[in-house]
PDB file of C-alpha atoms and ligand atoms in Angstrom:
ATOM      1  CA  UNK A   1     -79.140 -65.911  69.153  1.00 83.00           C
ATOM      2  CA  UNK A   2     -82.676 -65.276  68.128  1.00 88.00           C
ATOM      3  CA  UNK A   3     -85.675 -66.163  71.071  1.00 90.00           C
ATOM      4  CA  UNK A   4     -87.261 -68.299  67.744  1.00 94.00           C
ATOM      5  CA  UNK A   5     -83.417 -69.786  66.990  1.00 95.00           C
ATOM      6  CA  UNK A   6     -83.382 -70.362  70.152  1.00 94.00           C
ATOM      7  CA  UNK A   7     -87.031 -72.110  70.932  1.00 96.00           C
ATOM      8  CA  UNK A   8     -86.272 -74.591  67.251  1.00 95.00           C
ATOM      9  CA  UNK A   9     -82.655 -75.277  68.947  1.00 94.00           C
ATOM     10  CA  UNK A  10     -84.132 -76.650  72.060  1.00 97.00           C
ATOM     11  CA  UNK A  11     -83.683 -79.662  72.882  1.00 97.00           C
ATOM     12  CA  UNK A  12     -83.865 -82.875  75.395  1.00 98.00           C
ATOM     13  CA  UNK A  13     -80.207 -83.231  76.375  1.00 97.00           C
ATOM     14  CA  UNK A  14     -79.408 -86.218  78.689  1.00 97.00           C
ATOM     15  CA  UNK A  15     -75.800 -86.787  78.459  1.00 96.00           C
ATOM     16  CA  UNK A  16     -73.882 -83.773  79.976  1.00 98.00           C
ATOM     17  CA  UNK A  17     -70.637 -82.949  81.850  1.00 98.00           C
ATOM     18  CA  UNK A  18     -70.142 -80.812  84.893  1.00 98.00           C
ATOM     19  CA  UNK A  19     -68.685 -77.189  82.897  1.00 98.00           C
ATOM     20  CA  UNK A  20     -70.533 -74.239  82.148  1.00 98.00           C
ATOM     21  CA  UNK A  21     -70.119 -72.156  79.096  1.00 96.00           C
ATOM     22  CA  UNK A  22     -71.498 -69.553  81.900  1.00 97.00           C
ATOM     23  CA  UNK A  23     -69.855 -67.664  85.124  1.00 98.00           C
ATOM     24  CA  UNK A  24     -72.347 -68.701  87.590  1.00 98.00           C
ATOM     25  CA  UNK A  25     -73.761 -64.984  88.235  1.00 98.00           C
ATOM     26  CA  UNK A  26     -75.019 -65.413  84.815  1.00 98.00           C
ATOM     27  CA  UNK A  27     -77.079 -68.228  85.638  1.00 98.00           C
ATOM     28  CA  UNK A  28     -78.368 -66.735  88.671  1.00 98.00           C
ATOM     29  CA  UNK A  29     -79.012 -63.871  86.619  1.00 98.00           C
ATOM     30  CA  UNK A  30     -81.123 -65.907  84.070  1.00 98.00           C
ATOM     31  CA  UNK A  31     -83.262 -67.405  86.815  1.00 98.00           C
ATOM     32  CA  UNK A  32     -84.133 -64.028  88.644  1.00 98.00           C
ATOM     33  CA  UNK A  33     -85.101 -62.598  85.269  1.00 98.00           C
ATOM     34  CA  UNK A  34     -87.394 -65.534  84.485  1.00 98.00           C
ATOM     35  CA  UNK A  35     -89.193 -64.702  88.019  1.00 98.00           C
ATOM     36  CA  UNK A  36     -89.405 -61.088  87.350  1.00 98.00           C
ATOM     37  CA  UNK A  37     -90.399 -61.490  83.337  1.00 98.00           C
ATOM     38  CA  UNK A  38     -92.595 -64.607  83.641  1.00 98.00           C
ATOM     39  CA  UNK A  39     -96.542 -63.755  83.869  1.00 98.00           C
ATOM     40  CA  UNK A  40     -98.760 -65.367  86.775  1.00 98.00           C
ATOM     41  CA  UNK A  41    -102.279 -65.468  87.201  1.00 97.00           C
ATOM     42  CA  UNK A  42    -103.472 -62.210  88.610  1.00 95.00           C
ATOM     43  CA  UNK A  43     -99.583 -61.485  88.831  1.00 97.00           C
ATOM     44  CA  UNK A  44    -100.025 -63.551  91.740  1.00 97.00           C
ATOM     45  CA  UNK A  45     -95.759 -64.411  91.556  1.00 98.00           C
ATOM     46  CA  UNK A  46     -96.622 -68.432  93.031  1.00 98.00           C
ATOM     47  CA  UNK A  47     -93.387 -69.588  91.566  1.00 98.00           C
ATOM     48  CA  UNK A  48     -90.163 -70.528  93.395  1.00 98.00           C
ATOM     49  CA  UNK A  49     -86.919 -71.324  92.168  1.00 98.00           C
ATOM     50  CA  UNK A  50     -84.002 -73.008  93.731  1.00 98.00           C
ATOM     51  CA  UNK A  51     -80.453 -73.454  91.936  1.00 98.00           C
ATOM     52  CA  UNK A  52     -77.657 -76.045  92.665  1.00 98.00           C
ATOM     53  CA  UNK A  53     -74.243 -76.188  92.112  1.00 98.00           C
ATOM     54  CA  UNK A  54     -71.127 -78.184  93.108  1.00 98.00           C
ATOM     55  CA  UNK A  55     -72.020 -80.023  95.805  1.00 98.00           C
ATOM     56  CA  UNK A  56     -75.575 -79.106  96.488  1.00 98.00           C
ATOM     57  CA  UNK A  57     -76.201 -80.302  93.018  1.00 98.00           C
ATOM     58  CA  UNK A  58     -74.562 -83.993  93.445  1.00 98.00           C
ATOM     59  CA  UNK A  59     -76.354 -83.745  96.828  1.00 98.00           C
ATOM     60  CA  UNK A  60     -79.537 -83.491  95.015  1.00 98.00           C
ATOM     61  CA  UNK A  61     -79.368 -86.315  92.678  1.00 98.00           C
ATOM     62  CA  UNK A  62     -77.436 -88.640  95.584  1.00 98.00           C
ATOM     63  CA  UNK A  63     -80.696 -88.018  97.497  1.00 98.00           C
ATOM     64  CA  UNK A  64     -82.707 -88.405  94.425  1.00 98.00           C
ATOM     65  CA  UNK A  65     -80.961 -91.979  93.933  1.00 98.00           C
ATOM     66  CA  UNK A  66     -81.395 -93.337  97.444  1.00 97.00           C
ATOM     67  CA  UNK A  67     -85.129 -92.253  97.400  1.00 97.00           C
ATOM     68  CA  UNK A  68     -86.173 -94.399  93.895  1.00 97.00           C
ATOM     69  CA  UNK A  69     -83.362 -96.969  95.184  1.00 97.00           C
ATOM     70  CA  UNK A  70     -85.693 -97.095  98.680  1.00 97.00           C
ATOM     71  CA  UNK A  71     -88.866 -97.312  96.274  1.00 96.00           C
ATOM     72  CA  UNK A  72     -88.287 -99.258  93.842  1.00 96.00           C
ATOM     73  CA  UNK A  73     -85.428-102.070  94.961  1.00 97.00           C
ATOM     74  CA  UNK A  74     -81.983-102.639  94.443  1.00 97.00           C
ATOM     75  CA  UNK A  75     -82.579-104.720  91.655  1.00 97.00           C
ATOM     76  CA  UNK A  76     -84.917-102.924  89.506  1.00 97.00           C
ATOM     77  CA  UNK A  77     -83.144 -99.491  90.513  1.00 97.00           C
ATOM     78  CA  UNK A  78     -80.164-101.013  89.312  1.00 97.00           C
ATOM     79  CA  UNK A  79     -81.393-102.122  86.189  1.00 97.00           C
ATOM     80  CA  UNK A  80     -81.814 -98.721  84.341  1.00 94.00           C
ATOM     81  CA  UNK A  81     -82.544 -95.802  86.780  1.00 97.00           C
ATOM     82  CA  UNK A  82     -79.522 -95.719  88.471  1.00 98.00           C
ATOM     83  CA  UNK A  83     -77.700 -94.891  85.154  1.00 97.00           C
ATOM     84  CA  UNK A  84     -80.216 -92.321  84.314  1.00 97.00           C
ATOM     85  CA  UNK A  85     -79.375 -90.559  88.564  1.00 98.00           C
ATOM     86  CA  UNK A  86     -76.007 -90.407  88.066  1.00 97.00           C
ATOM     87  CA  UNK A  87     -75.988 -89.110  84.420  1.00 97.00           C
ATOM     88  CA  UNK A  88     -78.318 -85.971  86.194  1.00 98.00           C
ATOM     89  CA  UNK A  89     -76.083 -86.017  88.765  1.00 98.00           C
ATOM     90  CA  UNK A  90     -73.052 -85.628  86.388  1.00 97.00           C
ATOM     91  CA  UNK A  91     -74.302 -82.072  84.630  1.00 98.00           C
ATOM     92  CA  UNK A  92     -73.046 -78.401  86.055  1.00 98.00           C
ATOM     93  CA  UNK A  93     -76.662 -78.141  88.040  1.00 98.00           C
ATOM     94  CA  UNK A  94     -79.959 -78.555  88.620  1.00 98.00           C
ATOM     95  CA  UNK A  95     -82.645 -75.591  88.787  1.00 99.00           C
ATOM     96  CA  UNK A  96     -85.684 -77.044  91.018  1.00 98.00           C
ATOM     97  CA  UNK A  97     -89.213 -75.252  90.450  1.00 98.00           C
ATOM     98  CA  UNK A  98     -91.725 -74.640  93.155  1.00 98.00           C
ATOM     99  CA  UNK A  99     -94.920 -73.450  93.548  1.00 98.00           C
ATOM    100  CA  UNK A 100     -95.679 -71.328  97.176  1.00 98.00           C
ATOM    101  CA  UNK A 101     -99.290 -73.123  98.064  1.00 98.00           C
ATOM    102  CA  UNK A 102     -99.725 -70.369 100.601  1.00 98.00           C
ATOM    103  CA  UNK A 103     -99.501 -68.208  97.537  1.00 98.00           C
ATOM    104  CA  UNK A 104    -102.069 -70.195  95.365  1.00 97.00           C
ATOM    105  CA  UNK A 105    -104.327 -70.233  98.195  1.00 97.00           C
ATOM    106  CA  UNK A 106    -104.729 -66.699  98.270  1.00 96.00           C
ATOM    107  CA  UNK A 107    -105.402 -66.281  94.807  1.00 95.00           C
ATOM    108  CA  UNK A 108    -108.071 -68.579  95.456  1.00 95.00           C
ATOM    109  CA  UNK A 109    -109.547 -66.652  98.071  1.00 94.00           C
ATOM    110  CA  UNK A 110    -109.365 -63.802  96.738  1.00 93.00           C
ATOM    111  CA  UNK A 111    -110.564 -64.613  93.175  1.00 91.00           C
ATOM    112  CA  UNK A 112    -114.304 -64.527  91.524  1.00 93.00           C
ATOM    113  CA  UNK A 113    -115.726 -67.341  92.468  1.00 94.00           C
ATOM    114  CA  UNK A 114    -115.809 -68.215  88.650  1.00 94.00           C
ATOM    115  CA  UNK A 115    -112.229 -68.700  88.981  1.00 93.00           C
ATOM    116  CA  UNK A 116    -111.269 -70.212  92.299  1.00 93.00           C
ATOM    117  CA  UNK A 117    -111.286 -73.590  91.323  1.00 95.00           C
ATOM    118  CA  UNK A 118    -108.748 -72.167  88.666  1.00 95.00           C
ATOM    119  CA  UNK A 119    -105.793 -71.537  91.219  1.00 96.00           C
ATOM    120  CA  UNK A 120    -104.099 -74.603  90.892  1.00 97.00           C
ATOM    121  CA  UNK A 121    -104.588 -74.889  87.171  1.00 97.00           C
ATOM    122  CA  UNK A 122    -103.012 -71.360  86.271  1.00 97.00           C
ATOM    123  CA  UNK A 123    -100.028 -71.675  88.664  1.00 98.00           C
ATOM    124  CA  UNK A 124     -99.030 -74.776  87.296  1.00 98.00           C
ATOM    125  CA  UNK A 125     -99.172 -73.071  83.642  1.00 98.00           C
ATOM    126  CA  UNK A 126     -97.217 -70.130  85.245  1.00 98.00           C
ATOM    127  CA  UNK A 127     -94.773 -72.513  86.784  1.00 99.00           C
ATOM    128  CA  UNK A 128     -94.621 -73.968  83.599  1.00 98.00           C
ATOM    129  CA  UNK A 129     -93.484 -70.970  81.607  1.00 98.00           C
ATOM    130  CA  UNK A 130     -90.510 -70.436  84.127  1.00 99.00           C
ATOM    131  CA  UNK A 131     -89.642 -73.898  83.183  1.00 99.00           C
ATOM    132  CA  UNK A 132     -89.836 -73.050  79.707  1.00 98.00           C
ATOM    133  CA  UNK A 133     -88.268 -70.014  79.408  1.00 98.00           C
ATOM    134  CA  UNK A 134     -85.055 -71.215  81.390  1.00 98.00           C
ATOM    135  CA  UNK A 135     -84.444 -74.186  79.054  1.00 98.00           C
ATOM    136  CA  UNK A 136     -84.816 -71.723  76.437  1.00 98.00           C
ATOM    137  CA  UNK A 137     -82.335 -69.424  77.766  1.00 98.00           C
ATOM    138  CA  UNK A 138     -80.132 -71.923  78.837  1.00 98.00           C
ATOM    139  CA  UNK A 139     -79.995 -73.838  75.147  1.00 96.00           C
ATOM    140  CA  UNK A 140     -79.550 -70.468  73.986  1.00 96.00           C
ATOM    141  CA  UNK A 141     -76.179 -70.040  75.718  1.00 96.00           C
ATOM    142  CA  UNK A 142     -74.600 -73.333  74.957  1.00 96.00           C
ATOM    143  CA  UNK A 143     -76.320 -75.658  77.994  1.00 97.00           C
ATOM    144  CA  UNK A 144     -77.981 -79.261  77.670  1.00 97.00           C
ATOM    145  CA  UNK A 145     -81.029 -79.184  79.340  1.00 98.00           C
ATOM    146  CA  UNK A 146     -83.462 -81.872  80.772  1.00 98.00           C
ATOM    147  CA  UNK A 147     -86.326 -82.000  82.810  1.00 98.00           C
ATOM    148  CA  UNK A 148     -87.019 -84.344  85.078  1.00 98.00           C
ATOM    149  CA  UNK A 149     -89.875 -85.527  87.527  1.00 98.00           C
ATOM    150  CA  UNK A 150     -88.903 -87.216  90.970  1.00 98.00           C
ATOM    151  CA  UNK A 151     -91.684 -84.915  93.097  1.00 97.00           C
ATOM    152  CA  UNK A 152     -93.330 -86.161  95.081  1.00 96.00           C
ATOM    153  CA  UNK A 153     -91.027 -88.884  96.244  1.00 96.00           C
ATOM    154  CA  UNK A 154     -87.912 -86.763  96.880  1.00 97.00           C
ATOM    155  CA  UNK A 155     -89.602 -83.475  98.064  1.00 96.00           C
ATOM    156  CA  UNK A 156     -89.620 -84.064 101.985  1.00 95.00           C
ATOM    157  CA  UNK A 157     -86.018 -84.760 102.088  1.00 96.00           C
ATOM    158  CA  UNK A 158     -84.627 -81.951  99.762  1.00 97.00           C
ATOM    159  CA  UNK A 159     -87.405 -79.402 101.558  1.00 97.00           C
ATOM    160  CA  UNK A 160     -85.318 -80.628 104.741  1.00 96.00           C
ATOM    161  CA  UNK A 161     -81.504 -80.226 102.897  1.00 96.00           C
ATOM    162  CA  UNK A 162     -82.717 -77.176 101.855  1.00 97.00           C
ATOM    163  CA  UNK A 163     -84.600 -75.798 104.447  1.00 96.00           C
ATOM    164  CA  UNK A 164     -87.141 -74.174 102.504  1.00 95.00           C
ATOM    165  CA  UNK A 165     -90.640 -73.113 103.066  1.00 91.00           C
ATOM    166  CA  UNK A 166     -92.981 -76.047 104.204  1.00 94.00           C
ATOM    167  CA  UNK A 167     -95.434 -74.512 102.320  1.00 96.00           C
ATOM    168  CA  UNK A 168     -93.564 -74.779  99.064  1.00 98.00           C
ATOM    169  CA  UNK A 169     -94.415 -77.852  96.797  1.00 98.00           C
ATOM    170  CA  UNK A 170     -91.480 -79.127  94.255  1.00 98.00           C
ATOM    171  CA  UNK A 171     -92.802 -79.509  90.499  1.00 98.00           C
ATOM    172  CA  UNK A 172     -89.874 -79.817  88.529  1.00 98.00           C
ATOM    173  CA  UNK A 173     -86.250 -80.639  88.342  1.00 98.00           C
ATOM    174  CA  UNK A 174     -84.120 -79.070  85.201  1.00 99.00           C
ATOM    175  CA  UNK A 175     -80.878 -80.381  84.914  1.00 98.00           C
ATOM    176  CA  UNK A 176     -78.091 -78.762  82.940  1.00 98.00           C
ATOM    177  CA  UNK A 177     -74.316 -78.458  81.551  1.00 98.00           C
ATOM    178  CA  UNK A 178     -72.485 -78.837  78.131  1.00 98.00           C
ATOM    179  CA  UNK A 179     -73.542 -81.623  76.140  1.00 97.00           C
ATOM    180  CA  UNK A 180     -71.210 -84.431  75.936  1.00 96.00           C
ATOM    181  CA  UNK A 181     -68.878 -84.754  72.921  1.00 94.00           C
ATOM    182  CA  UNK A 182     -70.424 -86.069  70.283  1.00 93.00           C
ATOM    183  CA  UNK A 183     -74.032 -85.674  71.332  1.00 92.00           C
ATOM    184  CA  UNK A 184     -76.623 -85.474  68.443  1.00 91.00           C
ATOM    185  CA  UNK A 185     -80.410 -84.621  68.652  1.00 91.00           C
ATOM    186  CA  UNK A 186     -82.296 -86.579  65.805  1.00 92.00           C
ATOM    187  CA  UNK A 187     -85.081 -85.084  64.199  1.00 93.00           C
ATOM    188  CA  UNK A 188     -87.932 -84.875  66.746  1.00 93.00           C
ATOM    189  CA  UNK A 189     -91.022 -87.053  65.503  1.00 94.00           C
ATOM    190  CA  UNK A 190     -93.550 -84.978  64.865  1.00 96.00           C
ATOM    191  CA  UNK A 191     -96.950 -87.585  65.930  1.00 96.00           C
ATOM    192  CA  UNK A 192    -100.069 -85.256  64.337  1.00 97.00           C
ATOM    193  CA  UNK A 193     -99.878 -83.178  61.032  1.00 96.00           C
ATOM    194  CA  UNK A 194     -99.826 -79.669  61.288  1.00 95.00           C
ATOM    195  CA  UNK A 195    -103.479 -79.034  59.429  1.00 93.00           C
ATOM    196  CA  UNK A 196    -104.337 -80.836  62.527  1.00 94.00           C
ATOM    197  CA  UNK A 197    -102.731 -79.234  65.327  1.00 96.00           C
ATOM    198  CA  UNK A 198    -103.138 -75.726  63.566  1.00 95.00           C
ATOM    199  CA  UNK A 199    -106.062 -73.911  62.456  1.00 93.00           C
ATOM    200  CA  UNK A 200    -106.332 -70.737  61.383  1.00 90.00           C
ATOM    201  CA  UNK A 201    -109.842 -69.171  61.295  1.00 90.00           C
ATOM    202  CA  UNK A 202    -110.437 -65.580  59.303  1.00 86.00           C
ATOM    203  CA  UNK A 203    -113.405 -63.524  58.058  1.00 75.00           C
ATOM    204  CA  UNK A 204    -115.037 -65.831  55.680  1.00 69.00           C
ATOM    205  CA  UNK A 205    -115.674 -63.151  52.111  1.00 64.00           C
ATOM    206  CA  UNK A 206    -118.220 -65.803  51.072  1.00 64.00           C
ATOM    207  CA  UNK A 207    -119.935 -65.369  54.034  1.00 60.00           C
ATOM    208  CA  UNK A 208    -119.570 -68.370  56.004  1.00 56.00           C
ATOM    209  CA  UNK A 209    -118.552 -68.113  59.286  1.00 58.00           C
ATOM    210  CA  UNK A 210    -116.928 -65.531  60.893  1.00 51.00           C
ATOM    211  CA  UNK A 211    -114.393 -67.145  63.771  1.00 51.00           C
TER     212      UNK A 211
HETATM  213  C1  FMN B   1     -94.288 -81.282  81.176  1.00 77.05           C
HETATM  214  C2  FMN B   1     -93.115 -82.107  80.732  1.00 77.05           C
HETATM  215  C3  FMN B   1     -92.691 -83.173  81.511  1.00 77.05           C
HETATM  216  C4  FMN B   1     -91.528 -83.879  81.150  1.00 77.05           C
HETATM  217  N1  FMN B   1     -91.039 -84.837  82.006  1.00 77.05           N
HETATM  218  C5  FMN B   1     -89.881 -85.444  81.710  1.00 77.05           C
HETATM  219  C6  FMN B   1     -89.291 -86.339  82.644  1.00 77.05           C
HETATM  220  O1  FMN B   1     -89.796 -86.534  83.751  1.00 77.05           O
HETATM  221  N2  FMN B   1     -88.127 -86.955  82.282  1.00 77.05           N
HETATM  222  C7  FMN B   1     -87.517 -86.718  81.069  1.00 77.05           C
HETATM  223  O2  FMN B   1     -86.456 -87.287  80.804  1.00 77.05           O
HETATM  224  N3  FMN B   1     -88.051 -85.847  80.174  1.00 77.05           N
HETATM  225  C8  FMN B   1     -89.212 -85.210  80.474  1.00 77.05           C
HETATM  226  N4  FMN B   1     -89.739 -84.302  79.598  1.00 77.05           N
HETATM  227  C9  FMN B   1     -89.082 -84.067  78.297  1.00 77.05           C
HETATM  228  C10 FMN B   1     -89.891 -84.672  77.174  1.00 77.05           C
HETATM  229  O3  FMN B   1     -89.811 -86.072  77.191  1.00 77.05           O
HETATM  230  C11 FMN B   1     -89.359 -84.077  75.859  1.00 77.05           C
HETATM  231  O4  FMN B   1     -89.509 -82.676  75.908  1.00 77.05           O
HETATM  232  C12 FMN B   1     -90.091 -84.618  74.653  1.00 77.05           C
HETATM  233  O5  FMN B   1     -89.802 -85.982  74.466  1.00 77.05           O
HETATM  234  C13 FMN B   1     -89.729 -83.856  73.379  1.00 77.05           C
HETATM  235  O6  FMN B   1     -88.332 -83.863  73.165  1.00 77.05           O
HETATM  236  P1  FMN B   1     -87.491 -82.502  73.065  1.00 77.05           P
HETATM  237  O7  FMN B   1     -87.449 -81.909  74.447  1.00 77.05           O
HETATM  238  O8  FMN B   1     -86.138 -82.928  72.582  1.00 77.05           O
HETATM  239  O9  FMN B   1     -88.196 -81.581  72.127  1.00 77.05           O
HETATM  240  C14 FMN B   1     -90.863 -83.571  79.945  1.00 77.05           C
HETATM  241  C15 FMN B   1     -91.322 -82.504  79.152  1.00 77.05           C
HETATM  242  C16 FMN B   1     -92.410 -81.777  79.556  1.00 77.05           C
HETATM  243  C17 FMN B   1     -92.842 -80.603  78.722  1.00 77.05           C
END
């Protein structure tokens, strides 16, 4: 499949089951390319990745459920949100993204000052492309994908499941697996016309401006 087949395929995929049109290497694979493919500011590398499987994946989004049940009460957990943590919790996996703030601190010291108070900004856009360019790959080999937002409330827990870095702060949560039978995607709503969103500037023969 095409990069642009793949980028009009993708999709937000909720409903999934726990198979894998992928050996697991492959997935592994996919994320290690994204970290060595995926530009950073001043190829400063601030990203971190983390993948679950099997257990470590239920594990995950069993934390993730007792953590919003904790915040938010049985009752309104149970009204909603609790269907929503155990539909994540029944895909293949979950990739988490991280950003290393050891990392993004030394970008900032050793950047112009111009740009220090940039750091934060750019990491989060490189983090961002990671994110991207995993659902991408992922839709493009037969994977659901969602995305999904529990930081900050889960991250001291999973840091200590995981034992990661303390230094490492959790951004986002992609979950993944085949789509369940029967799933369809409508047409996504698109809110603001094109002529809005895109303009295209060129030399101007009649001597207007020149953008
Ligand atoms: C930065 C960002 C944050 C998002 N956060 C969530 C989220 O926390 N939970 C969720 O279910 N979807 C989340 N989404 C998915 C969007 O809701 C979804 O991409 C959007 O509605 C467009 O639908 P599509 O993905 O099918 O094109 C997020 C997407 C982006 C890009």
């Amino acid at each position: 499949m095409s990069f642009e087949i793949a980028t009009q395929k993708r999709r937000t995929i909720r409903a999934l089951q726990p198979v894998s049109p992928l050996p697991d290497s492959n997935i592994i694979d996919l994320a290690s390319n994204a970290l060595l493919c995926v530009p950073s500011a001043f190829n400063s590398q601030s990203t971190r990745l983390t993948i679950h499987f099997s257990e470590s994946h239920r594990k995950l989004w069993s934390i993730t459920g007792a953590a919003l049940e904790t915040n938010l009460g049985s009752e309104r957990y149970n009204s909603g949100t609790a269907d929503r943590i155990t539909a994540y919790g029944k895909g293949y996996g979950t990739i988490l993204f991280w950003d290393d703030m050891e990392v993004i601190e030394q970008m900032r010291k050793v950047a112009a000052d111009h740009y220090k108070d940039k750091a934060d900004e750019w990491a989060h856009q490189s983090n961002g492309m990671h994110q991207y360019y995993l659902w991408v790959a992922l839709e493009a080999h037969g994977f659901g994908v969602n995305l999904q937002h529990y930081n900050p409330l889960i991250d001291e827990e999973v840091k200590k499941e995981l034992g990661v870095s303390g230094s490492w702060k959790l951004r986002a949560q992609m979950v993944f697996g085949l789509p369940e039978k029967g799933t369809v995607v409508g047409e996504k709503e698109q809110k603001v016309e094109m002529e809005e969103r895109l303009r295209v500037f060129r030399a101007n023969e009649e001597g207007g401006k020149n953008l």
